[in-house]
Amino acid sequence: MSSRSERDKAKQLQEKCQSVLNALLRDEDNKYCVDCDSKGPRWASWNIGVFLCIRCAGIHRNLGVHISKVKSVNLDSWTPEQVVSLQQMGNSRARAVYEANLPDNFRRPQNDSSLESFIRAKYEHKKYIAREWVPPQLPKVDWEKEIEEEMEKQRRKKKTGE
Ligand SMILES: [Zn+2]
């Protein structure tokens, strides 16, 4: 059985995840799909740490969850760890890592089949990856504690009638 305050806490946690994600999407770094450059991505691969358009998100799904874990920014529920993974990486840094050895004259493919080949080469075969790159450790995230403290503060305010 979950109590009312637990439900409130879960709700606030989701709200916080959403607001951080929306802020990330407004960031210049994440305004274009990391793979095909189309405008206004609304999907993300949280383990890779990138924002994607719906078409590339579909291709990432086909790679399997051992390579890419895809979610809708607005339709799915998120955990703080997943959000922090996106915060740590983001599209610009991900390009620096996964496209370090992309030829200078490379043009991003636009049709579905060549886009899929590119995405497979990039993440499955890591064809262009920066050799020296080591995936970062995820920091421990404790948003729950922050939210609890905030709720406690609110409760106390109500009590004292401030
Ligand atoms: Zn795309």
PDB file of C-alpha atoms and ligand atoms in Angstrom:
ATOM      1  CA  MET A   1       0.000   0.000   0.000  1.00  0.00           C
ATOM      2  CA  SER A   2       1.394   3.381  -0.848  1.00  0.00           C
ATOM      3  CA  SER A   3       0.572   6.298   1.327  1.00  0.00           C
ATOM      4  CA  ARG A   4      -0.447   9.664   0.077  1.00  0.00           C
ATOM      5  CA  SER A   5       2.957  11.203   0.769  1.00  0.00           C
ATOM      6  CA  GLU A   6       4.688   8.394  -1.133  1.00  0.00           C
ATOM      7  CA  ARG A   7       2.460   9.058  -4.109  1.00  0.00           C
ATOM      8  CA  ASP A   8       3.189  12.766  -3.825  1.00  0.00           C
ATOM      9  CA  LYS A   9       6.876  12.012  -3.721  1.00  0.00           C
ATOM     10  CA  ALA A  10       6.714   9.792  -6.805  1.00  0.00           C
ATOM     11  CA  LYS A  11       4.777  12.470  -8.625  1.00  0.00           C
ATOM     12  CA  GLN A  12       7.266  15.171  -7.698  1.00  0.00           C
ATOM     13  CA  LEU A  13      10.124  12.932  -8.782  1.00  0.00           C
ATOM     14  CA  GLN A  14       8.521  12.511 -12.223  1.00  0.00           C
ATOM     15  CA  GLU A  15       7.939  16.245 -12.440  1.00  0.00           C
ATOM     16  CA  LYS A  16      11.553  16.919 -11.636  1.00  0.00           C
ATOM     17  CA  CYS A  17      12.711  14.385 -14.254  1.00  0.00           C
ATOM     18  CA  GLN A  18      10.442  16.014 -16.852  1.00  0.00           C
ATOM     19  CA  SER A  19      11.607  19.511 -16.080  1.00  0.00           C
ATOM     20  CA  VAL A  20      15.291  18.567 -16.326  1.00  0.00           C
ATOM     21  CA  LEU A  21      14.636  16.716 -19.596  1.00  0.00           C
ATOM     22  CA  ASN A  22      12.745  19.671 -21.042  1.00  0.00           C
ATOM     23  CA  ALA A  23      15.569  21.995 -20.067  1.00  0.00           C
ATOM     24  CA  LEU A  24      18.041  19.669 -21.801  1.00  0.00           C
ATOM     25  CA  LEU A  25      15.925  19.728 -24.951  1.00  0.00           C
ATOM     26  CA  ARG A  26      16.010  23.530 -24.964  1.00  0.00           C
ATOM     27  CA  ASP A  27      19.785  23.407 -24.810  1.00  0.00           C
ATOM     28  CA  GLU A  28      21.501  24.339 -28.078  1.00  0.00           C
ATOM     29  CA  ASP A  29      23.362  21.001 -27.884  1.00  0.00           C
ATOM     30  CA  ASN A  30      20.209  18.960 -28.131  1.00  0.00           C
ATOM     31  CA  LYS A  31      18.073  20.866 -30.605  1.00  0.00           C
ATOM     32  CA  TYR A  32      18.790  18.475 -33.463  1.00  0.00           C
ATOM     33  CA  CYS A  33      18.661  14.697 -33.679  1.00  0.00           C
ATOM     34  CA  VAL A  34      22.136  13.383 -32.873  1.00  0.00           C
ATOM     35  CA  ASP A  35      22.073  10.970 -35.818  1.00  0.00           C
ATOM     36  CA  CYS A  36      20.211  12.586 -38.718  1.00  0.00           C
ATOM     37  CA  ASP A  37      20.197  16.272 -37.700  1.00  0.00           C
ATOM     38  CA  SER A  38      16.440  16.719 -37.966  1.00  0.00           C
ATOM     39  CA  LYS A  39      15.026  19.439 -35.785  1.00  0.00           C
ATOM     40  CA  GLY A  40      13.380  19.073 -32.382  1.00  0.00           C
ATOM     41  CA  PRO A  41      14.074  15.551 -31.102  1.00  0.00           C
ATOM     42  CA  ARG A  42      11.502  14.186 -28.611  1.00  0.00           C
ATOM     43  CA  TRP A  43      13.040  10.777 -27.980  1.00  0.00           C
ATOM     44  CA  ALA A  44      16.165   9.698 -26.171  1.00  0.00           C
ATOM     45  CA  SER A  45      18.516   6.789 -25.733  1.00  0.00           C
ATOM     46  CA  TRP A  46      19.314   7.129 -22.061  1.00  0.00           C
ATOM     47  CA  ASN A  47      22.158   4.636 -21.825  1.00  0.00           C
ATOM     48  CA  ILE A  48      23.995   6.271 -24.744  1.00  0.00           C
ATOM     49  CA  GLY A  49      22.909   9.698 -23.523  1.00  0.00           C
ATOM     50  CA  VAL A  50      21.509  11.190 -26.731  1.00  0.00           C
ATOM     51  CA  PHE A  51      18.326  12.819 -28.004  1.00  0.00           C
ATOM     52  CA  LEU A  52      16.740  11.430 -31.158  1.00  0.00           C
ATOM     53  CA  CYS A  53      13.995  12.093 -33.677  1.00  0.00           C
ATOM     54  CA  ILE A  54      11.199   9.538 -33.868  1.00  0.00           C
ATOM     55  CA  ARG A  55      12.651   7.876 -36.966  1.00  0.00           C
ATOM     56  CA  CYS A  56      16.110   7.360 -35.462  1.00  0.00           C
ATOM     57  CA  ALA A  57      14.489   6.250 -32.182  1.00  0.00           C
ATOM     58  CA  GLY A  58      12.794   3.459 -34.178  1.00  0.00           C
ATOM     59  CA  ILE A  59      16.144   2.402 -35.630  1.00  0.00           C
ATOM     60  CA  HIS A  60      17.733   2.476 -32.162  1.00  0.00           C
ATOM     61  CA  ARG A  61      14.928   0.191 -30.929  1.00  0.00           C
ATOM     62  CA  ASN A  62      15.894  -2.291 -33.644  1.00  0.00           C
ATOM     63  CA  LEU A  63      19.460  -2.408 -32.320  1.00  0.00           C
ATOM     64  CA  GLY A  64      18.206  -4.032 -29.117  1.00  0.00           C
ATOM     65  CA  VAL A  65      18.313  -2.839 -25.525  1.00  0.00           C
ATOM     66  CA  HIS A  66      21.844  -4.176 -24.999  1.00  0.00           C
ATOM     67  CA  ILE A  67      22.970  -1.346 -27.279  1.00  0.00           C
ATOM     68  CA  SER A  68      20.377   1.387 -26.928  1.00  0.00           C
ATOM     69  CA  LYS A  69      17.595   1.972 -24.420  1.00  0.00           C
ATOM     70  CA  VAL A  70      15.007   4.232 -26.005  1.00  0.00           C
ATOM     71  CA  LYS A  71      12.306   6.281 -24.339  1.00  0.00           C
ATOM     72  CA  SER A  72       9.950   9.057 -25.241  1.00  0.00           C
ATOM     73  CA  VAL A  73      10.891  12.248 -23.422  1.00  0.00           C
ATOM     74  CA  ASN A  74       7.289  13.195 -22.675  1.00  0.00           C
ATOM     75  CA  LEU A  75       5.289   9.969 -22.825  1.00  0.00           C
ATOM     76  CA  ASP A  76       7.406   7.645 -20.687  1.00  0.00           C
ATOM     77  CA  SER A  77       8.236   7.807 -17.019  1.00  0.00           C
ATOM     78  CA  TRP A  78      11.861   8.366 -16.061  1.00  0.00           C
ATOM     79  CA  THR A  79      14.236   7.656 -13.217  1.00  0.00           C
ATOM     80  CA  PRO A  80      16.740  10.265 -12.008  1.00  0.00           C
ATOM     81  CA  GLU A  81      19.639   7.986 -13.032  1.00  0.00           C
ATOM     82  CA  GLN A  82      18.410   7.908 -16.614  1.00  0.00           C
ATOM     83  CA  VAL A  83      18.008  11.666 -16.689  1.00  0.00           C
ATOM     84  CA  VAL A  84      21.480  12.225 -15.242  1.00  0.00           C
ATOM     85  CA  SER A  85      22.955   9.944 -17.886  1.00  0.00           C
ATOM     86  CA  LEU A  86      21.514  12.261 -20.552  1.00  0.00           C
ATOM     87  CA  GLN A  87      22.700  15.281 -18.607  1.00  0.00           C
ATOM     88  CA  GLN A  88      26.240  13.917 -18.489  1.00  0.00           C
ATOM     89  CA  MET A  89      26.410  13.139 -22.179  1.00  0.00           C
ATOM     90  CA  GLY A  90      24.064  15.077 -24.477  1.00  0.00           C
ATOM     91  CA  ASN A  91      24.259  15.294 -28.258  1.00  0.00           C
ATOM     92  CA  SER A  92      27.399  17.423 -28.675  1.00  0.00           C
ATOM     93  CA  ARG A  93      29.570  15.321 -26.417  1.00  0.00           C
ATOM     94  CA  ALA A  94      28.116  12.135 -27.887  1.00  0.00           C
ATOM     95  CA  ARG A  95      29.124  13.268 -31.352  1.00  0.00           C
ATOM     96  CA  ALA A  96      32.618  14.010 -30.137  1.00  0.00           C
ATOM     97  CA  VAL A  97      32.774  10.459 -28.762  1.00  0.00           C
ATOM     98  CA  TYR A  98      30.869   8.342 -31.284  1.00  0.00           C
ATOM     99  CA  GLU A  99      31.824  10.360 -34.370  1.00  0.00           C
ATOM    100  CA  ALA A 100      35.438  11.123 -33.515  1.00  0.00           C
ATOM    101  CA  ASN A 101      36.667   9.335 -36.637  1.00  0.00           C
ATOM    102  CA  LEU A 102      33.933  10.298 -39.038  1.00  0.00           C
ATOM    103  CA  PRO A 103      35.469  11.406 -42.368  1.00  0.00           C
ATOM    104  CA  ASP A 104      35.497  15.199 -42.824  1.00  0.00           C
ATOM    105  CA  ASN A 105      33.413  15.057 -45.973  1.00  0.00           C
ATOM    106  CA  PHE A 106      30.822  12.726 -44.418  1.00  0.00           C
ATOM    107  CA  ARG A 107      27.232  13.627 -45.173  1.00  0.00           C
ATOM    108  CA  ARG A 108      24.526  12.384 -42.863  1.00  0.00           C
ATOM    109  CA  PRO A 109      22.375   9.867 -44.678  1.00  0.00           C
ATOM    110  CA  GLN A 110      18.716  10.801 -45.008  1.00  0.00           C
ATOM    111  CA  ASN A 111      16.951   7.769 -46.405  1.00  0.00           C
ATOM    112  CA  ASP A 112      15.853   5.025 -44.004  1.00  0.00           C
ATOM    113  CA  SER A 113      18.157   2.226 -45.069  1.00  0.00           C
ATOM    114  CA  SER A 114      21.354   4.264 -45.227  1.00  0.00           C
ATOM    115  CA  LEU A 115      20.416   5.915 -41.933  1.00  0.00           C
ATOM    116  CA  GLU A 116      20.072   2.508 -40.336  1.00  0.00           C
ATOM    117  CA  SER A 117      23.472   1.402 -41.707  1.00  0.00           C
ATOM    118  CA  PHE A 118      25.020   4.581 -40.312  1.00  0.00           C
ATOM    119  CA  ILE A 119      23.425   4.116 -36.888  1.00  0.00           C
ATOM    120  CA  ARG A 120      24.533   0.474 -36.741  1.00  0.00           C
ATOM    121  CA  ALA A 121      28.066   1.401 -37.764  1.00  0.00           C
ATOM    122  CA  LYS A 122      28.118   4.164 -35.182  1.00  0.00           C
ATOM    123  CA  TYR A 123      26.785   2.379 -32.075  1.00  0.00           C
ATOM    124  CA  GLU A 124      26.839  -1.349 -32.792  1.00  0.00           C
ATOM    125  CA  HIS A 125      30.227  -1.576 -34.521  1.00  0.00           C
ATOM    126  CA  LYS A 126      31.582   1.630 -32.951  1.00  0.00           C
ATOM    127  CA  LYS A 127      33.255   2.360 -36.233  1.00  0.00           C
ATOM    128  CA  TYR A 128      33.931   6.049 -35.592  1.00  0.00           C
ATOM    129  CA  ILE A 129      34.373   6.047 -31.826  1.00  0.00           C
ATOM    130  CA  ALA A 130      37.136   7.940 -30.018  1.00  0.00           C
ATOM    131  CA  ARG A 131      39.528   5.149 -29.090  1.00  0.00           C
ATOM    132  CA  GLU A 132      40.609   6.715 -25.838  1.00  0.00           C
ATOM    133  CA  TRP A 133      37.081   7.193 -24.567  1.00  0.00           C
ATOM    134  CA  VAL A 134      36.078   5.510 -21.329  1.00  0.00           C
ATOM    135  CA  PRO A 135      32.383   5.541 -20.400  1.00  0.00           C
ATOM    136  CA  PRO A 136      31.806   7.649 -17.282  1.00  0.00           C
ATOM    137  CA  GLN A 137      30.621   6.160 -14.030  1.00  0.00           C
ATOM    138  CA  LEU A 138      27.140   7.249 -13.139  1.00  0.00           C
ATOM    139  CA  PRO A 139      27.175   9.382 -10.022  1.00  0.00           C
ATOM    140  CA  LYS A 140      24.830   8.420  -7.251  1.00  0.00           C
ATOM    141  CA  VAL A 141      21.692  10.442  -7.639  1.00  0.00           C
ATOM    142  CA  ASP A 142      19.540  11.226  -4.653  1.00  0.00           C
ATOM    143  CA  TRP A 143      16.741  13.423  -5.879  1.00  0.00           C
ATOM    144  CA  GLU A 144      14.361  11.595  -3.594  1.00  0.00           C
ATOM    145  CA  LYS A 145      16.129  12.953  -0.586  1.00  0.00           C
ATOM    146  CA  GLU A 146      15.973  16.497  -1.939  1.00  0.00           C
ATOM    147  CA  ILE A 147      12.278  16.087  -2.635  1.00  0.00           C
ATOM    148  CA  GLU A 148      11.623  14.681   0.827  1.00  0.00           C
ATOM    149  CA  GLU A 149      13.392  17.650   2.363  1.00  0.00           C
ATOM    150  CA  GLU A 150      11.387  20.029   0.220  1.00  0.00           C
ATOM    151  CA  MET A 151       8.105  18.323   1.176  1.00  0.00           C
ATOM    152  CA  GLU A 152       9.056  18.410   4.828  1.00  0.00           C
ATOM    153  CA  LYS A 153       9.701  22.133   4.550  1.00  0.00           C
ATOM    154  CA  GLN A 154       6.289  22.640   2.945  1.00  0.00           C
ATOM    155  CA  ARG A 155       4.611  20.631   5.690  1.00  0.00           C
ATOM    156  CA  ARG A 156       6.267  22.668   8.379  1.00  0.00           C
ATOM    157  CA  LYS A 157       5.264  25.889   6.646  1.00  0.00           C
ATOM    158  CA  LYS A 158       1.638  24.778   6.574  1.00  0.00           C
ATOM    159  CA  LYS A 159       1.716  23.835  10.238  1.00  0.00           C
ATOM    160  CA  THR A 160       3.083  27.132  11.399  1.00  0.00           C
ATOM    161  CA  GLY A 161       0.772  28.958   9.013  1.00  0.00           C
ATOM    162  CA  GLU A 162       3.538  31.007   7.450  1.00  0.00           C
TER     163      GLU A 162
HETATM  164 ZN    ZN B   1      17.059  11.370 -36.457  1.00  0.00          ZN
END
